[in-house]
Short mmCIF file of C-alpha atoms in Angstrom, two decimals:
data_model
loop_
_atom_site.label_atom_id
_atom_site.label_comp_id
_atom_site.label_asym_id
_atom_site.label_seq_id
_atom_site.Cartn_x
_atom_site.Cartn_y
_atom_site.Cartn_z
CA MET A 1 -54.70 -20.27 191.95
CA ALA A 2 -51.56 -20.44 189.83
CA SER A 3 -51.35 -24.24 190.26
CA LEU A 4 -54.92 -24.59 188.99
CA LEU A 5 -54.22 -22.44 185.95
CA HIS A 6 -51.19 -24.56 185.00
CA ARG A 7 -52.77 -27.93 185.71
CA SER A 8 -52.17 -30.46 182.94
CA PRO A 9 -55.29 -31.30 180.90
CA GLN A 10 -56.91 -34.66 181.57
CA SER A 11 -56.42 -37.55 179.18
CA THR A 12 -59.34 -39.51 177.79
CA CYS A 13 -59.96 -43.06 176.61
CA GLU A 14 -62.91 -44.63 174.86
CA PHE A 15 -64.42 -47.47 176.90
CA ARG A 16 -66.94 -50.14 175.94
CA PHE A 17 -68.25 -52.76 178.40
CA TYR A 18 -69.98 -55.86 177.05
CA GLU A 19 -72.87 -58.09 178.17
CA GLU A 20 -73.65 -58.22 181.90
CA LEU A 21 -70.81 -55.83 182.75
CA GLY A 22 -73.17 -53.08 181.66
CA ASP A 23 -75.26 -53.76 184.78
CA PHE A 24 -72.59 -52.00 186.85
CA LEU A 25 -72.68 -48.82 184.75
CA ALA A 26 -74.97 -45.83 184.71
CA PRO A 27 -77.84 -46.47 182.24
CA ALA A 28 -76.49 -43.87 179.79
CA ARG A 29 -73.23 -45.84 179.42
CA ARG A 30 -74.68 -49.29 178.77
CA LYS A 31 -74.37 -51.02 175.38
CA ARG A 32 -72.40 -48.16 173.86
CA SER A 33 -68.92 -46.60 173.80
CA PHE A 34 -68.21 -43.54 175.93
CA LEU A 35 -65.28 -41.27 176.78
CA HIS A 36 -63.68 -41.45 180.20
CA ALA A 37 -61.29 -38.75 181.48
CA PHE A 38 -58.45 -39.37 183.94
CA ASP A 39 -55.24 -37.88 185.30
CA GLY A 40 -51.76 -39.33 184.93
CA THR A 41 -51.16 -42.87 183.70
CA PRO A 42 -53.39 -45.15 185.79
CA SER A 43 -53.67 -48.90 185.38
CA VAL A 44 -56.57 -50.12 183.29
CA LYS A 45 -57.81 -52.07 186.36
CA ASP A 46 -57.97 -48.82 188.34
CA ARG A 47 -60.09 -47.13 185.66
CA ILE A 48 -62.41 -50.13 185.22
CA GLU A 49 -63.15 -50.30 188.94
CA SER A 50 -63.56 -46.51 189.16
CA LEU A 51 -66.42 -46.94 186.68
CA GLY A 52 -68.08 -49.47 189.00
CA VAL A 53 -67.02 -52.87 187.64
CA PRO A 54 -65.25 -55.25 190.09
CA HIS A 55 -62.13 -56.91 188.69
CA THR A 56 -63.57 -60.33 189.63
CA GLU A 57 -66.13 -59.92 186.83
CA VAL A 58 -63.65 -59.18 184.02
CA ASP A 59 -62.09 -61.93 181.92
CA LEU A 60 -60.65 -60.07 178.94
CA ILE A 61 -59.47 -56.52 178.22
CA LEU A 62 -58.54 -55.37 174.74
CA VAL A 63 -56.68 -52.09 174.32
CA ASP A 64 -56.63 -51.03 170.66
CA GLY A 65 -57.50 -54.62 169.78
CA GLU A 66 -54.71 -56.27 171.82
CA PRO A 67 -55.24 -58.24 175.06
CA VAL A 68 -53.61 -56.61 178.09
CA PRO A 69 -53.26 -57.42 181.81
CA PHE A 70 -54.87 -55.45 184.62
CA SER A 71 -51.56 -53.67 185.22
CA HIS A 72 -51.47 -52.12 181.74
CA ARG A 73 -51.01 -48.33 181.94
CA LEU A 74 -53.26 -45.95 180.05
CA THR A 75 -51.80 -42.78 178.55
CA GLY A 76 -54.79 -41.41 176.66
CA GLY A 77 -56.35 -41.90 173.27
CA GLU A 78 -56.79 -45.69 173.59
CA ARG A 79 -59.90 -47.69 172.83
CA VAL A 80 -60.63 -50.10 175.67
CA ALA A 81 -63.03 -53.05 175.33
CA VAL A 82 -63.90 -54.97 178.51
CA TYR A 83 -65.49 -58.45 178.45
CA PRO A 84 -66.97 -60.77 181.10
CA MET A 85 -66.58 -64.55 181.28
CA PHE A 86 -67.02 -66.17 177.88
CA GLU A 87 -69.17 -69.29 178.11
CA ARG A 88 -69.16 -70.27 174.43
CA PHE A 89 -66.00 -68.66 173.11
CA GLU A 90 -62.62 -70.25 173.78
CA LEU A 91 -59.90 -67.82 174.82
CA GLY A 92 -56.21 -68.57 174.89
CA GLU A 93 -54.97 -68.99 178.44
CA ALA A 94 -52.47 -66.16 177.93
CA ASN A 95 -55.36 -63.75 177.34
CA ARG A 96 -57.44 -64.64 180.38
CA LEU A 97 -57.35 -62.27 183.34
CA ARG A 98 -59.13 -64.40 185.88
CA PRO A 99 -56.98 -66.80 187.90
CA ALA A 100 -57.11 -70.49 187.09
CA PRO A 101 -60.29 -72.08 188.45
CA LEU A 102 -60.00 -73.83 191.79
CA ARG A 103 -59.70 -77.60 191.55
CA GLU A 104 -62.51 -78.05 194.08
CA PRO A 105 -65.00 -75.18 194.00
CA ARG A 106 -65.64 -74.05 197.57
CA PHE A 107 -67.49 -70.91 198.58
CA VAL A 108 -67.81 -68.33 201.30
CA LEU A 109 -70.92 -66.12 201.19
CA ASP A 110 -71.59 -62.69 202.60
CA VAL A 111 -74.22 -62.05 205.24
CA HIS A 112 -77.06 -61.39 202.79
CA LEU A 113 -76.92 -64.77 201.05
CA GLY A 114 -78.11 -67.25 203.68
CA ARG A 115 -80.76 -68.93 201.53
CA LEU A 116 -78.31 -69.34 198.65
CA ALA A 117 -75.87 -70.98 201.07
CA SER A 118 -78.56 -73.51 202.03
CA TYR A 119 -79.31 -74.30 198.38
CA LEU A 120 -75.61 -74.78 197.59
CA ARG A 121 -75.20 -77.11 200.56
CA LEU A 122 -78.27 -79.13 199.54
CA LEU A 123 -76.60 -79.70 196.17
CA GLY A 124 -73.43 -80.91 197.89
CA PHE A 125 -71.21 -77.81 197.64
CA ASP A 126 -68.97 -76.63 200.46
CA ALA A 127 -70.43 -73.21 201.34
CA LEU A 128 -69.35 -71.29 204.45
CA TYR A 129 -71.90 -68.81 205.76
CA ARG A 130 -72.54 -66.87 208.94
CA ASN A 131 -74.87 -63.94 209.38
CA ASP A 132 -72.26 -61.95 211.30
CA TYR A 133 -69.23 -62.18 208.99
CA GLU A 134 -67.36 -58.87 208.70
CA ASP A 135 -65.95 -57.87 205.30
CA ASP A 136 -62.36 -58.26 206.52
CA GLU A 137 -63.14 -61.80 207.71
CA LEU A 138 -64.75 -62.71 204.39
CA GLU A 139 -61.68 -61.45 202.54
CA ARG A 140 -59.35 -63.39 204.85
CA ILE A 141 -61.32 -66.65 204.56
CA SER A 142 -61.54 -66.38 200.77
CA ARG A 143 -57.79 -65.90 200.44
CA ALA A 144 -56.54 -68.26 203.16
CA GLN A 145 -58.90 -71.16 202.35
CA HIS A 146 -58.98 -70.63 198.56
CA ARG A 147 -62.73 -70.08 198.52
CA ILE A 148 -64.80 -68.22 195.95
CA LEU A 149 -66.35 -65.17 197.59
CA LEU A 150 -70.01 -64.71 196.57
CA SER A 151 -71.49 -61.28 197.18
CA ARG A 152 -73.70 -58.48 195.91
CA ASP A 153 -71.32 -55.92 197.43
CA THR A 154 -69.18 -54.47 194.64
CA GLY A 155 -66.94 -52.70 197.15
CA LEU A 156 -66.03 -56.03 198.76
CA LEU A 157 -65.24 -57.65 195.41
CA LYS A 158 -63.03 -54.71 194.37
CA ARG A 159 -60.56 -55.47 197.17
CA SER A 160 -57.23 -56.40 195.62
CA ALA A 161 -56.79 -59.37 197.98
CA VAL A 162 -59.93 -61.03 196.57
CA THR A 163 -58.71 -63.18 193.68
CA HIS A 164 -61.68 -65.55 193.37
CA GLY A 165 -65.06 -63.88 193.66
CA ALA A 166 -68.37 -63.41 191.89
CA PHE A 167 -71.02 -60.73 191.94
CA LEU A 168 -74.56 -62.09 191.91
CA HIS A 169 -76.87 -60.13 189.62
CA ALA A 170 -80.06 -61.91 190.68
CA THR A 171 -81.86 -61.17 193.94
CA ASP A 172 -83.99 -64.34 194.12
CA PRO A 173 -82.01 -67.15 195.87
CA ARG A 174 -82.97 -69.80 193.30
CA ARG A 175 -81.90 -67.57 190.41
CA GLN A 176 -78.70 -66.82 192.29
CA LEU A 177 -78.14 -70.58 192.50
CA ARG A 178 -78.63 -70.91 188.74
CA GLU A 179 -76.18 -68.04 188.23
CA VAL A 180 -73.49 -69.73 190.33
CA LEU A 181 -73.98 -73.11 188.63
CA ASP A 182 -73.66 -71.53 185.18
CA ARG A 183 -70.72 -69.28 185.93
CA PHE A 184 -68.59 -72.02 187.46
CA GLN A 185 -70.00 -74.86 185.30
CA LEU A 186 -71.07 -76.92 188.30
CA ASP A 187 -74.00 -78.95 186.98
CA SER A 188 -71.88 -82.07 186.60
CA ARG A 189 -70.63 -81.73 190.19
CA ILE A 190 -74.04 -81.70 191.87
CA ALA A 191 -74.26 -84.34 194.62
CA PRO A 192 -77.61 -83.79 196.35
CA PHE A 193 -78.01 -84.26 200.10
CA THR A 194 -74.35 -85.01 200.81
CA ARG A 195 -73.81 -81.85 202.86
CA CYS A 196 -75.71 -80.49 205.85
CA ALA A 197 -77.89 -77.48 205.07
CA ARG A 198 -77.62 -76.36 208.68
CA CYS A 199 -73.87 -76.45 209.40
CA ASN A 200 -72.14 -77.38 206.10
CA GLY A 201 -70.82 -80.67 207.47
CA THR A 202 -70.76 -83.83 205.37
CA VAL A 203 -73.81 -86.10 205.45
CA GLU A 204 -73.59 -89.88 205.17
CA ALA A 205 -76.05 -92.74 205.15
CA LEU A 206 -76.91 -93.79 208.67
CA ASP A 207 -76.02 -97.23 210.00
CA MET A 208 -79.22 -98.34 211.69
CA MET A 209 -77.20 -100.35 214.20
CA SER A 210 -75.77 -97.07 215.50
CA MET A 211 -79.33 -95.93 216.24
CA ALA A 212 -80.01 -98.87 218.54
CA GLN A 213 -80.39 -98.15 222.25
CA PRO A 214 -78.08 -100.04 224.65
CA PRO A 215 -79.63 -102.70 226.93
CA ASP A 216 -81.80 -101.26 229.67
CA ASP A 217 -79.70 -100.04 232.59
CA PRO A 218 -81.71 -99.64 235.80
CA ASP A 219 -79.24 -97.01 236.98
CA ARG A 220 -79.29 -95.02 233.70
CA ASP A 221 -81.94 -92.53 234.79
CA HIS A 222 -80.62 -92.22 238.36
CA PRO A 223 -76.80 -92.21 238.19
CA ASP A 224 -76.46 -90.85 241.73
CA GLU A 225 -78.17 -93.95 243.14
CA ARG A 226 -75.80 -96.51 241.64
CA GLU A 227 -74.02 -99.01 243.85
CA PRO A 228 -70.38 -97.88 244.26
CA PRO A 229 -67.77 -100.20 242.72
CA PRO A 230 -65.75 -102.37 245.14
CA GLY A 231 -63.12 -100.28 246.90
CA GLU A 232 -64.85 -96.95 246.24
CA PRO A 233 -66.14 -95.16 249.34
CA GLU A 234 -69.88 -94.87 249.66
CA ARG A 235 -71.31 -91.53 248.54
CA ARG A 236 -73.31 -89.51 251.01
CA ASP A 237 -75.25 -86.30 250.83
CA PRO A 238 -73.47 -83.33 252.42
CA ASP A 239 -74.63 -82.10 255.82
CA PRO A 240 -76.35 -78.72 255.31
CA GLY A 241 -74.37 -77.29 258.21
CA GLU A 242 -71.04 -78.64 257.00
CA PRO A 243 -68.77 -76.17 255.12
CA GLU A 244 -68.20 -76.98 251.47
CA ARG A 245 -65.07 -78.95 250.68
CA ARG A 246 -63.26 -77.84 247.56
CA ASP A 247 -60.88 -80.00 245.58
CA PRO A 248 -57.69 -77.87 245.25
CA GLY A 249 -57.17 -79.24 241.76
CA ARG A 250 -60.53 -78.03 240.44
CA ALA A 251 -61.53 -74.58 239.30
CA PRO A 252 -63.74 -72.59 241.69
CA PRO A 253 -67.44 -72.49 240.89
CA THR A 254 -69.00 -69.70 238.84
CA GLY A 255 -69.32 -66.51 240.85
CA ASP A 256 -66.34 -67.26 243.12
CA PRO A 257 -64.44 -64.01 243.88
CA VAL A 258 -61.17 -65.44 242.58
CA SER A 259 -62.66 -66.67 239.29
CA PRO A 260 -61.77 -64.37 236.31
CA PRO A 261 -65.14 -63.05 235.11
CA ASP A 262 -64.05 -62.49 231.51
CA ILE A 263 -62.82 -65.97 230.59
CA ARG A 264 -65.10 -67.69 228.09
CA ASP A 265 -64.83 -70.79 226.01
CA PRO A 266 -64.09 -69.44 222.49
CA THR A 267 -65.48 -72.58 220.85
CA PRO A 268 -69.12 -73.41 221.65
CA PRO A 269 -69.73 -77.12 222.23
CA LYS A 270 -71.22 -79.12 219.38
CA PRO A 271 -74.83 -80.20 219.86
CA GLU A 272 -75.37 -83.78 220.89
CA LYS A 273 -75.97 -86.14 218.02
CA GLN A 274 -79.50 -87.31 217.53
CA GLY A 275 -80.46 -90.86 218.32
CA ARG A 276 -83.37 -93.21 217.71
CA ASN A 277 -85.62 -91.35 220.14
CA ASP A 278 -85.12 -88.08 218.20
CA VAL A 279 -86.70 -89.51 215.04
CA PRO A 280 -90.49 -89.85 214.85
CA ALA A 281 -91.60 -93.48 215.01
CA ASN A 282 -93.44 -93.33 211.69
CA VAL A 283 -90.31 -91.95 210.02
CA LEU A 284 -88.11 -94.59 211.59
CA SER A 285 -90.38 -97.40 210.39
CA GLY A 286 -91.07 -95.94 206.94
CA HIS A 287 -87.67 -94.42 206.07
CA GLY A 288 -85.25 -96.34 208.24
CA ALA A 289 -83.23 -97.51 205.26
CA THR A 290 -82.87 -93.97 203.87
CA LEU A 291 -81.88 -92.02 206.97
CA SER A 292 -78.67 -90.01 206.89
CA ARG A 293 -76.83 -87.94 209.46
CA CYS A 294 -74.44 -84.99 209.50
CA GLY A 295 -71.07 -86.02 210.89
CA ASP A 296 -70.52 -82.59 212.45
CA CYS A 297 -73.76 -81.45 214.11
CA GLY A 298 -75.64 -84.76 214.21
CA GLN A 299 -78.71 -83.53 212.29
CA ILE A 300 -80.68 -86.48 210.92
CA TYR A 301 -82.29 -86.28 207.48
CA TRP A 302 -84.95 -88.35 205.77
CA PRO A 303 -87.01 -87.91 202.56
CA GLY A 304 -90.02 -86.09 203.98
CA SER A 305 -93.04 -84.58 202.25
CA HIS A 306 -91.09 -81.39 201.54
CA LEU A 307 -88.82 -83.19 199.07
CA ALA A 308 -91.33 -83.06 196.21
CA ARG A 309 -91.84 -79.31 196.72
CA LEU A 310 -88.08 -78.73 196.83
CA ARG A 311 -87.57 -80.65 193.61
CA GLN A 312 -90.30 -78.65 191.91
CA ARG A 313 -88.85 -75.31 193.02
CA LEU A 314 -85.37 -76.23 191.84
CA ALA A 315 -86.69 -77.62 188.56
CA GLU A 316 -88.09 -74.16 187.82
CA VAL A 317 -84.50 -72.90 187.51
CA GLY A 318 -83.24 -75.96 185.65
CA VAL A 319 -81.82 -77.93 188.58
CA SER A 320 -82.71 -81.61 188.81
CA ILE A 321 -82.12 -83.59 192.01
#
């Protein structure tokens, strides 16, 4: 009880958050100044994030009219103005709080942004996405691979290890796309249909010669019936009553008692690349010159009837492809 009676009074500062930063605040604190109480001498970054605003969204902090870094300590009585990214107002580099933009904008998206990932890939941007990413994995990928972390999770973006990140205010995937393009000034970098919407691999125009089938091979469909090459012993079917012969240099078959049951291939095999027979005949004849293929998963693309609808939907948010 005595410690409570002698507790030092809290200090206060006057805060004002501008533009879209108000979206993170309680409605009563938006578009106005308000007092904020705190103990000790915390960093201004600590107080900003305690009010709900991730540091990734802040580009300028003025304390009593002077620009300060995130590490600036508050003592009480200050007036703190917090600003987002300025799109039409040039700031001196010494005043900016966000790290220098990445030379090549690459992204990693959290598990709720799958459709946005597809849109970004369709416009040619490197966008990693999986629907089972854990927050720790997203943080690690963003930092290790120098990728911009896109999320609607403010808690994830408040992590100190996340240096390049962006909160998406919109909930509609196309409006989220517009938000990303504006924030990172990407319109001039759009390169439609150069990246696979399915796996994020790079897509290139298809050489029609590579789609050609090899000459007919009578043994192709029945490899076990081929004539053995000279010097190779003739194959024969095993006698049902004969015990199985096992090559000592080969692993035992699945289910063998000595086979470790918990060993799995950590890397799933890539799907086979598509060939001429995987493309409808009418597409092959009508779009043969405009086919393209993903170099990673083998997915083949052509300008189908959906292209006009896609262009219309993107045009509604100011994206032309």
